[in-house]
């Protein structure tokens, strides 16, 4: 009797679940429509409190906190440092208006946490270590809080500039093929952008957008150089501007630039390969060699100690 009632019970529970889900979904859709009408036309808004409740909870809570932390950070931060951070965000590909504000708010939080870490580690002694280890861990945590945000931002800038640098030769090769096939520079650049996605294509697309909006090619390319701060892109921009100034064929200039960038990329790869043994030396000396010495010399040391102990 039990198995006979099990299947109808499961079907009934599933049907009830579908009905409840449908009712809740319809109610949720009605509430969304009602909230939209309230925001657009003030529908059924009876007081200022109701109007404030229409704003999402995240914006009501996070926005004032972020604004307060940002104002506090700007008050105690030099203007030159703020401009430098804003420029680094541009280099990292993040030009949103609130990027600098969020970074300053994060800096305020990390600076406030430094004395908290000091009290927890050195005054209350919450770490389960003593002596030199506690001092090292405490200093390390405070250094991470102090230098961490800038280090992360610098790493993002370096990664994006590396991506721009390594993708430039391939983009130039496609540009050369398109220009030599008879396309103009802008048309060839547009076709290349669609064929090769990535941060460099995004920057070239922004440059084309500025040209189509009315800026000259020279101004748009100089803005590209300022946004990226990559020596290879600066060399490419100067070569194109000189070709426009002196009437040199852009196809020949692009061919020369593509060959030069390819050689530079190969040289950079060879340079990294030559630096690899030097970088491997430190972990070998401090990590591999001690274990190797223990394995090789350990039995001999034990035998010698036993021999002298027995004598």
PDB file of N, CA and C in Angstrom, residues 4 53 97 115 141 163 165 208 228-229 300:
ATOM      1  N   UNK A   4       2.144   2.208  -3.489  1.00  0.00           N
ATOM      2  CA  UNK A   4       1.049   2.670  -4.343  1.00  0.00           C
ATOM      3  C   UNK A   4       0.683   4.118  -4.045  1.00  0.00           C
ATOM      4  N   UNK A  53      11.807  54.286   0.373  1.00  0.00           N
ATOM      5  CA  UNK A  53      11.788  52.824   0.361  1.00  0.00           C
ATOM      6  C   UNK A  53      11.780  52.254  -1.046  1.00  0.00           C
ATOM      7  N   UNK A  97      33.471  56.525 -13.700  1.00  0.00           N
ATOM      8  CA  UNK A  97      33.608  57.717 -12.843  1.00  0.00           C
ATOM      9  C   UNK A  97      33.856  57.397 -11.374  1.00  0.00           C
ATOM     10  N   UNK A 115      45.683  49.855  12.799  1.00  0.00           N
ATOM     11  CA  UNK A 115      45.740  49.825  14.278  1.00  0.00           C
ATOM     12  C   UNK A 115      44.921  48.697  14.890  1.00  0.00           C
ATOM     13  N   UNK A 141      51.046  41.576   8.051  1.00  0.00           N
ATOM     14  CA  UNK A 141      49.638  41.933   7.880  1.00  0.00           C
ATOM     15  C   UNK A 141      49.459  43.441   7.717  1.00  0.00           C
ATOM     16  N   UNK A 163      49.275  42.578 -22.120  1.00  0.00           N
ATOM     17  CA  UNK A 163      48.352  42.090 -23.142  1.00  0.00           C
ATOM     18  C   UNK A 163      48.365  42.983 -24.374  1.00  0.00           C
ATOM     19  N   UNK A 165      50.856  44.778 -25.374  1.00  0.00           N
ATOM     20  CA  UNK A 165      52.160  44.662 -26.023  1.00  0.00           C
ATOM     21  C   UNK A 165      52.266  43.385 -26.855  1.00  0.00           C
ATOM     22  N   UNK A 208      38.547  54.766 -33.087  1.00  0.00           N
ATOM     23  CA  UNK A 208      37.682  54.936 -34.259  1.00  0.00           C
ATOM     24  C   UNK A 208      36.408  55.680 -33.898  1.00  0.00           C
ATOM     25  N   UNK A 228      47.088  54.251 -22.980  1.00  0.00           N
ATOM     26  CA  UNK A 228      47.758  52.954 -22.860  1.00  0.00           C
ATOM     27  C   UNK A 228      49.123  53.044 -22.180  1.00  0.00           C
ATOM     28  N   UNK A 229      49.918  54.080 -22.537  1.00  0.00           N
ATOM     29  CA  UNK A 229      51.257  54.260 -21.963  1.00  0.00           C
ATOM     30  C   UNK A 229      52.138  53.036 -22.216  1.00  0.00           C
ATOM     31  N   UNK A 300      74.798   9.743   6.608  1.00  0.00           N
ATOM     32  CA  UNK A 300      76.213   9.780   7.011  1.00  0.00           C
ATOM     33  C   UNK A 300      76.374  10.426   8.377  1.00  0.00           C
TER      34      UNK A 300
END
